């Protein structure tokens, strides 16, 4: 079962992005900090940002993990390799040699090199002081970020009841 159809020309080269209220132009070159990145809502946000605006700046992705390696692995497995990113994968060619270069390869040699050039995994936890980010990294992010999207949520739905016992 296919969840969605990828439209030919659904990338930044589509001419219909010059119409509308100018969100694509507004986001061009902007840097983001996104929390809750492994959740569904952020996946739905990241795909159209990267697909329609490949000129967006860095996207710092806050991920609860023990270290950078675990954060990168979680970002790849739980976000980049999901079905929601299928259109983006097709546009950028998940496997470089599986697509015709002139038609499918728009922004780099393959999908993973494109998304890794945009997304920066940041180890942290919104339940900790300063969202669990080291002070030096927090300063760097604060100086670079233009847009913050907080989509973090507690998915322990019975937490208040568990704490009672």
JSON list of C-alpha atoms in Angstrom, two decimals:
[
{"chain": "A", "resi": 1, "resn": "UNK", "atom": "CA", "xyz": [0.00, 0.00, 0.00]},
{"chain": "A", "resi": 2, "resn": "UNK", "atom": "CA", "xyz": [1.41, 3.38, -0.98]},
{"chain": "A", "resi": 3, "resn": "UNK", "atom": "CA", "xyz": [0.80, 6.23, 1.42]},
{"chain": "A", "resi": 4, "resn": "UNK", "atom": "CA", "xyz": [1.23, 9.00, -1.10]},
{"chain": "A", "resi": 5, "resn": "UNK", "atom": "CA", "xyz": [2.06, 9.73, -4.68]},
{"chain": "A", "resi": 6, "resn": "UNK", "atom": "CA", "xyz": [5.20, 11.68, -5.49]},
{"chain": "A", "resi": 7, "resn": "UNK", "atom": "CA", "xyz": [4.48, 14.25, -8.14]},
{"chain": "A", "resi": 8, "resn": "UNK", "atom": "CA", "xyz": [7.04, 14.84, -10.84]},
{"chain": "A", "resi": 9, "resn": "UNK", "atom": "CA", "xyz": [8.53, 18.26, -10.28]},
{"chain": "A", "resi": 10, "resn": "UNK", "atom": "CA", "xyz": [7.63, 18.31, -6.58]},
{"chain": "A", "resi": 11, "resn": "UNK", "atom": "CA", "xyz": [10.99, 19.82, -5.79]},
{"chain": "A", "resi": 12, "resn": "UNK", "atom": "CA", "xyz": [12.37, 23.32, -5.57]},
{"chain": "A", "resi": 13, "resn": "UNK", "atom": "CA", "xyz": [12.56, 23.51, -9.36]},
{"chain": "A", "resi": 14, "resn": "UNK", "atom": "CA", "xyz": [8.80, 23.58, -9.63]},
{"chain": "A", "resi": 15, "resn": "UNK", "atom": "CA", "xyz": [7.63, 26.96, -10.91]},
{"chain": "A", "resi": 16, "resn": "UNK", "atom": "CA", "xyz": [4.53, 27.09, -8.68]},
{"chain": "A", "resi": 17, "resn": "UNK", "atom": "CA", "xyz": [6.68, 27.94, -5.62]},
{"chain": "A", "resi": 18, "resn": "UNK", "atom": "CA", "xyz": [6.94, 31.53, -6.81]},
{"chain": "A", "resi": 19, "resn": "UNK", "atom": "CA", "xyz": [3.20, 31.95, -6.25]},
{"chain": "A", "resi": 20, "resn": "UNK", "atom": "CA", "xyz": [1.43, 32.11, -2.92]},
{"chain": "A", "resi": 21, "resn": "UNK", "atom": "CA", "xyz": [2.36, 33.99, 0.23]},
{"chain": "A", "resi": 22, "resn": "UNK", "atom": "CA", "xyz": [6.12, 33.52, -0.05]},
{"chain": "A", "resi": 23, "resn": "UNK", "atom": "CA", "xyz": [6.85, 30.98, 2.66]},
{"chain": "A", "resi": 24, "resn": "UNK", "atom": "CA", "xyz": [9.48, 29.24, 0.54]},
{"chain": "A", "resi": 25, "resn": "UNK", "atom": "CA", "xyz": [11.32, 32.52, 0.02]},
{"chain": "A", "resi": 26, "resn": "UNK", "atom": "CA", "xyz": [10.94, 33.38, 3.72]},
{"chain": "A", "resi": 27, "resn": "UNK", "atom": "CA", "xyz": [12.58, 30.11, 4.81]},
{"chain": "A", "resi": 28, "resn": "UNK", "atom": "CA", "xyz": [15.43, 30.25, 2.28]},
{"chain": "A", "resi": 29, "resn": "UNK", "atom": "CA", "xyz": [18.74, 30.24, 4.14]},
{"chain": "A", "resi": 30, "resn": "UNK", "atom": "CA", "xyz": [17.10, 30.09, 7.57]},
{"chain": "A", "resi": 31, "resn": "UNK", "atom": "CA", "xyz": [18.49, 27.82, 10.29]},
{"chain": "A", "resi": 32, "resn": "UNK", "atom": "CA", "xyz": [16.13, 25.80, 12.48]},
{"chain": "A", "resi": 33, "resn": "UNK", "atom": "CA", "xyz": [16.16, 24.13, 15.88]},
{"chain": "A", "resi": 34, "resn": "UNK", "atom": "CA", "xyz": [13.57, 21.37, 15.99]},
{"chain": "A", "resi": 35, "resn": "UNK", "atom": "CA", "xyz": [12.60, 19.36, 19.06]},
{"chain": "A", "resi": 36, "resn": "UNK", "atom": "CA", "xyz": [10.60, 16.16, 18.94]},
{"chain": "A", "resi": 37, "resn": "UNK", "atom": "CA", "xyz": [12.22, 15.26, 15.63]},
{"chain": "A", "resi": 38, "resn": "UNK", "atom": "CA", "xyz": [11.58, 11.54, 15.86]},
{"chain": "A", "resi": 39, "resn": "UNK", "atom": "CA", "xyz": [7.86, 12.15, 16.30]},
{"chain": "A", "resi": 40, "resn": "UNK", "atom": "CA", "xyz": [5.30, 12.05, 13.51]},
{"chain": "A", "resi": 41, "resn": "UNK", "atom": "CA", "xyz": [4.51, 15.78, 13.40]},
{"chain": "A", "resi": 42, "resn": "UNK", "atom": "CA", "xyz": [8.11, 16.81, 12.81]},
{"chain": "A", "resi": 43, "resn": "UNK", "atom": "CA", "xyz": [8.55, 14.21, 10.08]},
{"chain": "A", "resi": 44, "resn": "UNK", "atom": "CA", "xyz": [5.55, 15.74, 8.35]},
{"chain": "A", "resi": 45, "resn": "UNK", "atom": "CA", "xyz": [7.19, 19.17, 8.74]},
{"chain": "A", "resi": 46, "resn": "UNK", "atom": "CA", "xyz": [10.74, 18.22, 7.70]},
{"chain": "A", "resi": 47, "resn": "UNK", "atom": "CA", "xyz": [9.82, 16.52, 4.44]},
{"chain": "A", "resi": 48, "resn": "UNK", "atom": "CA", "xyz": [8.11, 19.51, 2.80]},
{"chain": "A", "resi": 49, "resn": "UNK", "atom": "CA", "xyz": [10.75, 21.93, 4.10]},
{"chain": "A", "resi": 50, "resn": "UNK", "atom": "CA", "xyz": [13.56, 19.89, 2.56]},
{"chain": "A", "resi": 51, "resn": "UNK", "atom": "CA", "xyz": [11.61, 18.95, -0.56]},
{"chain": "A", "resi": 52, "resn": "UNK", "atom": "CA", "xyz": [10.30, 22.40, -1.50]},
{"chain": "A", "resi": 53, "resn": "UNK", "atom": "CA", "xyz": [13.14, 24.49, -0.12]},
{"chain": "A", "resi": 54, "resn": "UNK", "atom": "CA", "xyz": [16.54, 22.80, -0.51]},
{"chain": "A", "resi": 55, "resn": "UNK", "atom": "CA", "xyz": [18.14, 26.21, 0.07]},
{"chain": "A", "resi": 56, "resn": "UNK", "atom": "CA", "xyz": [17.12, 26.13, 3.73]},
{"chain": "A", "resi": 57, "resn": "UNK", "atom": "CA", "xyz": [20.07, 26.45, 6.12]},
{"chain": "A", "resi": 58, "resn": "UNK", "atom": "CA", "xyz": [20.99, 24.01, 8.86]},
{"chain": "A", "resi": 59, "resn": "UNK", "atom": "CA", "xyz": [18.31, 22.12, 10.73]},
{"chain": "A", "resi": 60, "resn": "UNK", "atom": "CA", "xyz": [19.48, 21.35, 14.26]},
{"chain": "A", "resi": 61, "resn": "UNK", "atom": "CA", "xyz": [17.49, 18.31, 15.34]},
{"chain": "A", "resi": 62, "resn": "UNK", "atom": "CA", "xyz": [17.28, 17.71, 19.10]},
{"chain": "A", "resi": 63, "resn": "UNK", "atom": "CA", "xyz": [17.31, 13.97, 19.75]},
{"chain": "A", "resi": 64, "resn": "UNK", "atom": "CA", "xyz": [17.23, 12.12, 23.03]},
{"chain": "A", "resi": 65, "resn": "UNK", "atom": "CA", "xyz": [20.25, 9.81, 22.83]},
{"chain": "A", "resi": 66, "resn": "UNK", "atom": "CA", "xyz": [23.29, 8.81, 24.86]},
{"chain": "A", "resi": 67, "resn": "UNK", "atom": "CA", "xyz": [25.83, 10.30, 22.41]},
{"chain": "A", "resi": 68, "resn": "UNK", "atom": "CA", "xyz": [26.25, 11.80, 18.91]},
{"chain": "A", "resi": 69, "resn": "UNK", "atom": "CA", "xyz": [26.62, 8.41, 17.25]},
{"chain": "A", "resi": 70, "resn": "UNK", "atom": "CA", "xyz": [23.36, 7.16, 18.77]},
{"chain": "A", "resi": 71, "resn": "UNK", "atom": "CA", "xyz": [21.63, 10.43, 17.79]},
{"chain": "A", "resi": 72, "resn": "UNK", "atom": "CA", "xyz": [22.81, 10.10, 14.19]},
{"chain": "A", "resi": 73, "resn": "UNK", "atom": "CA", "xyz": [21.65, 6.49, 14.05]},
{"chain": "A", "resi": 74, "resn": "UNK", "atom": "CA", "xyz": [18.26, 7.40, 15.50]},
{"chain": "A", "resi": 75, "resn": "UNK", "atom": "CA", "xyz": [17.85, 10.31, 13.05]},
{"chain": "A", "resi": 76, "resn": "UNK", "atom": "CA", "xyz": [18.64, 8.02, 10.11]},
{"chain": "A", "resi": 77, "resn": "UNK", "atom": "CA", "xyz": [16.46, 5.10, 11.24]},
{"chain": "A", "resi": 78, "resn": "UNK", "atom": "CA", "xyz": [13.48, 6.99, 12.67]},
{"chain": "A", "resi": 79, "resn": "UNK", "atom": "CA", "xyz": [13.33, 9.97, 10.33]},
{"chain": "A", "resi": 80, "resn": "UNK", "atom": "CA", "xyz": [15.39, 9.83, 7.14]},
{"chain": "A", "resi": 81, "resn": "UNK", "atom": "CA", "xyz": [14.63, 6.22, 6.19]},
{"chain": "A", "resi": 82, "resn": "UNK", "atom": "CA", "xyz": [10.88, 6.36, 6.84]},
{"chain": "A", "resi": 83, "resn": "UNK", "atom": "CA", "xyz": [8.13, 6.09, 4.25]},
{"chain": "A", "resi": 84, "resn": "UNK", "atom": "CA", "xyz": [7.18, 9.73, 4.83]},
{"chain": "A", "resi": 85, "resn": "UNK", "atom": "CA", "xyz": [10.47, 10.74, 3.21]},
{"chain": "A", "resi": 86, "resn": "UNK", "atom": "CA", "xyz": [9.93, 8.59, 0.11]},
{"chain": "A", "resi": 87, "resn": "UNK", "atom": "CA", "xyz": [9.27, 11.56, -2.20]},
{"chain": "A", "resi": 88, "resn": "UNK", "atom": "CA", "xyz": [12.39, 13.31, -0.99]},
{"chain": "A", "resi": 89, "resn": "UNK", "atom": "CA", "xyz": [14.32, 10.06, -1.47]},
{"chain": "A", "resi": 90, "resn": "UNK", "atom": "CA", "xyz": [13.07, 9.82, -5.05]},
{"chain": "A", "resi": 91, "resn": "UNK", "atom": "CA", "xyz": [13.91, 13.44, -5.82]},
{"chain": "A", "resi": 92, "resn": "UNK", "atom": "CA", "xyz": [17.46, 13.11, -4.51]},
{"chain": "A", "resi": 93, "resn": "UNK", "atom": "CA", "xyz": [18.02, 9.50, -5.53]},
{"chain": "A", "resi": 94, "resn": "UNK", "atom": "CA", "xyz": [18.36, 7.22, -2.51]},
{"chain": "A", "resi": 95, "resn": "UNK", "atom": "CA", "xyz": [20.64, 5.08, -4.64]},
{"chain": "A", "resi": 96, "resn": "UNK", "atom": "CA", "xyz": [22.53, 7.35, -6.99]},
{"chain": "A", "resi": 97, "resn": "UNK", "atom": "CA", "xyz": [22.79, 4.88, -9.87]},
{"chain": "A", "resi": 98, "resn": "UNK", "atom": "CA", "xyz": [19.14, 3.83, -9.71]},
{"chain": "A", "resi": 99, "resn": "UNK", "atom": "CA", "xyz": [17.85, 7.07, -11.20]},
{"chain": "A", "resi": 100, "resn": "UNK", "atom": "CA", "xyz": [18.60, 9.02, -14.32]},
{"chain": "A", "resi": 101, "resn": "UNK", "atom": "CA", "xyz": [20.90, 11.81, -13.19]},
{"chain": "A", "resi": 102, "resn": "UNK", "atom": "CA", "xyz": [19.37, 14.66, -15.17]},
{"chain": "A", "resi": 103, "resn": "UNK", "atom": "CA", "xyz": [15.78, 13.91, -14.10]},
{"chain": "A", "resi": 104, "resn": "UNK", "atom": "CA", "xyz": [16.03, 12.77, -10.50]},
{"chain": "A", "resi": 105, "resn": "UNK", "atom": "CA", "xyz": [19.32, 14.04, -9.13]},
{"chain": "A", "resi": 106, "resn": "UNK", "atom": "CA", "xyz": [18.80, 17.65, -8.14]},
{"chain": "A", "resi": 107, "resn": "UNK", "atom": "CA", "xyz": [20.83, 18.59, -5.07]},
{"chain": "A", "resi": 108, "resn": "UNK", "atom": "CA", "xyz": [23.79, 16.30, -4.65]},
{"chain": "A", "resi": 109, "resn": "UNK", "atom": "CA", "xyz": [24.91, 12.79, -5.37]},
{"chain": "A", "resi": 110, "resn": "UNK", "atom": "CA", "xyz": [22.28, 11.10, -3.24]},
{"chain": "A", "resi": 111, "resn": "UNK", "atom": "CA", "xyz": [19.55, 11.48, -0.70]},
{"chain": "A", "resi": 112, "resn": "UNK", "atom": "CA", "xyz": [21.62, 10.79, 2.41]},
{"chain": "A", "resi": 113, "resn": "UNK", "atom": "CA", "xyz": [24.33, 13.27, 1.46]},
{"chain": "A", "resi": 114, "resn": "UNK", "atom": "CA", "xyz": [21.64, 15.91, 0.87]},
{"chain": "A", "resi": 115, "resn": "UNK", "atom": "CA", "xyz": [19.81, 15.41, 4.19]},
{"chain": "A", "resi": 116, "resn": "UNK", "atom": "CA", "xyz": [23.04, 15.05, 6.17]},
{"chain": "A", "resi": 117, "resn": "UNK", "atom": "CA", "xyz": [24.23, 18.36, 4.73]},
{"chain": "A", "resi": 118, "resn": "UNK", "atom": "CA", "xyz": [21.10, 20.00, 6.16]},
{"chain": "A", "resi": 119, "resn": "UNK", "atom": "CA", "xyz": [20.27, 18.12, 9.37]},
{"chain": "A", "resi": 120, "resn": "UNK", "atom": "CA", "xyz": [22.53, 18.36, 12.41]},
{"chain": "A", "resi": 121, "resn": "UNK", "atom": "CA", "xyz": [21.66, 15.88, 15.18]},
{"chain": "A", "resi": 122, "resn": "UNK", "atom": "CA", "xyz": [21.96, 17.43, 18.64]},
{"chain": "A", "resi": 123, "resn": "UNK", "atom": "CA", "xyz": [21.98, 15.22, 21.72]},
{"chain": "A", "resi": 124, "resn": "UNK", "atom": "CA", "xyz": [19.58, 16.63, 24.27]},
{"chain": "A", "resi": 125, "resn": "UNK", "atom": "CA", "xyz": [16.44, 16.16, 26.31]},
{"chain": "A", "resi": 126, "resn": "UNK", "atom": "CA", "xyz": [13.67, 18.72, 26.76]},
{"chain": "A", "resi": 127, "resn": "UNK", "atom": "CA", "xyz": [13.06, 17.43, 30.29]},
{"chain": "A", "resi": 128, "resn": "UNK", "atom": "CA", "xyz": [16.53, 18.57, 31.40]},
{"chain": "A", "resi": 129, "resn": "UNK", "atom": "CA", "xyz": [17.81, 22.05, 32.22]},
{"chain": "A", "resi": 130, "resn": "UNK", "atom": "CA", "xyz": [18.74, 23.96, 29.05]},
{"chain": "A", "resi": 131, "resn": "UNK", "atom": "CA", "xyz": [17.20, 21.07, 27.09]},
{"chain": "A", "resi": 132, "resn": "UNK", "atom": "CA", "xyz": [20.22, 18.96, 27.95]},
{"chain": "A", "resi": 133, "resn": "UNK", "atom": "CA", "xyz": [22.58, 20.72, 25.53]},
{"chain": "A", "resi": 134, "resn": "UNK", "atom": "CA", "xyz": [26.19, 21.49, 26.46]},
{"chain": "A", "resi": 135, "resn": "UNK", "atom": "CA", "xyz": [26.69, 25.25, 27.07]},
{"chain": "A", "resi": 136, "resn": "UNK", "atom": "CA", "xyz": [29.13, 25.72, 24.16]},
{"chain": "A", "resi": 137, "resn": "UNK", "atom": "CA", "xyz": [26.78, 24.05, 21.69]},
{"chain": "A", "resi": 138, "resn": "UNK", "atom": "CA", "xyz": [23.80, 25.95, 23.10]},
{"chain": "A", "resi": 139, "resn": "UNK", "atom": "CA", "xyz": [25.65, 29.22, 22.47]},
{"chain": "A", "resi": 140, "resn": "UNK", "atom": "CA", "xyz": [26.49, 28.20, 18.89]},
{"chain": "A", "resi": 141, "resn": "UNK", "atom": "CA", "xyz": [22.91, 27.20, 18.18]},
{"chain": "A", "resi": 142, "resn": "UNK", "atom": "CA", "xyz": [21.52, 30.38, 19.77]},
{"chain": "A", "resi": 143, "resn": "UNK", "atom": "CA", "xyz": [23.72, 32.50, 17.50]},
{"chain": "A", "resi": 144, "resn": "UNK", "atom": "CA", "xyz": [22.76, 30.63, 14.33]},
{"chain": "A", "resi": 145, "resn": "UNK", "atom": "CA", "xyz": [19.09, 29.65, 14.71]},
{"chain": "A", "resi": 146, "resn": "UNK", "atom": "CA", "xyz": [16.37, 31.76, 13.10]},
{"chain": "A", "resi": 147, "resn": "UNK", "atom": "CA", "xyz": [13.36, 29.49, 13.71]},
{"chain": "A", "resi": 148, "resn": "UNK", "atom": "CA", "xyz": [12.53, 27.21, 16.65]},
{"chain": "A", "resi": 149, "resn": "UNK", "atom": "CA", "xyz": [9.92, 24.49, 16.26]},
{"chain": "A", "resi": 150, "resn": "UNK", "atom": "CA", "xyz": [9.04, 22.78, 19.54]},
{"chain": "A", "resi": 151, "resn": "UNK", "atom": "CA", "xyz": [7.22, 19.56, 18.88]},
{"chain": "A", "resi": 152, "resn": "UNK", "atom": "CA", "xyz": [8.56, 17.55, 21.80]},
{"chain": "A", "resi": 153, "resn": "UNK", "atom": "CA", "xyz": [6.05, 15.51, 23.73]},
{"chain": "A", "resi": 154, "resn": "UNK", "atom": "CA", "xyz": [5.93, 13.01, 26.53]},
{"chain": "A", "resi": 155, "resn": "UNK", "atom": "CA", "xyz": [4.67, 9.75, 25.14]},
{"chain": "A", "resi": 156, "resn": "UNK", "atom": "CA", "xyz": [4.36, 8.04, 28.50]},
{"chain": "A", "resi": 157, "resn": "UNK", "atom": "CA", "xyz": [0.62, 8.56, 28.56]},
{"chain": "A", "resi": 158, "resn": "UNK", "atom": "CA", "xyz": [0.09, 6.97, 31.98]},
{"chain": "A", "resi": 159, "resn": "UNK", "atom": "CA", "xyz": [3.02, 8.77, 33.65]},
{"chain": "A", "resi": 160, "resn": "UNK", "atom": "CA", "xyz": [0.99, 10.64, 36.26]},
{"chain": "A", "resi": 161, "resn": "UNK", "atom": "CA", "xyz": [-0.61, 7.36, 37.35]},
{"chain": "A", "resi": 162, "resn": "UNK", "atom": "CA", "xyz": [2.72, 5.53, 37.46]},
{"chain": "A", "resi": 163, "resn": "UNK", "atom": "CA", "xyz": [4.19, 8.25, 39.71]},
{"chain": "A", "resi": 164, "resn": "UNK", "atom": "CA", "xyz": [1.35, 7.74, 42.20]},
{"chain": "A", "resi": 165, "resn": "UNK", "atom": "CA", "xyz": [2.47, 4.20, 43.02]}
]
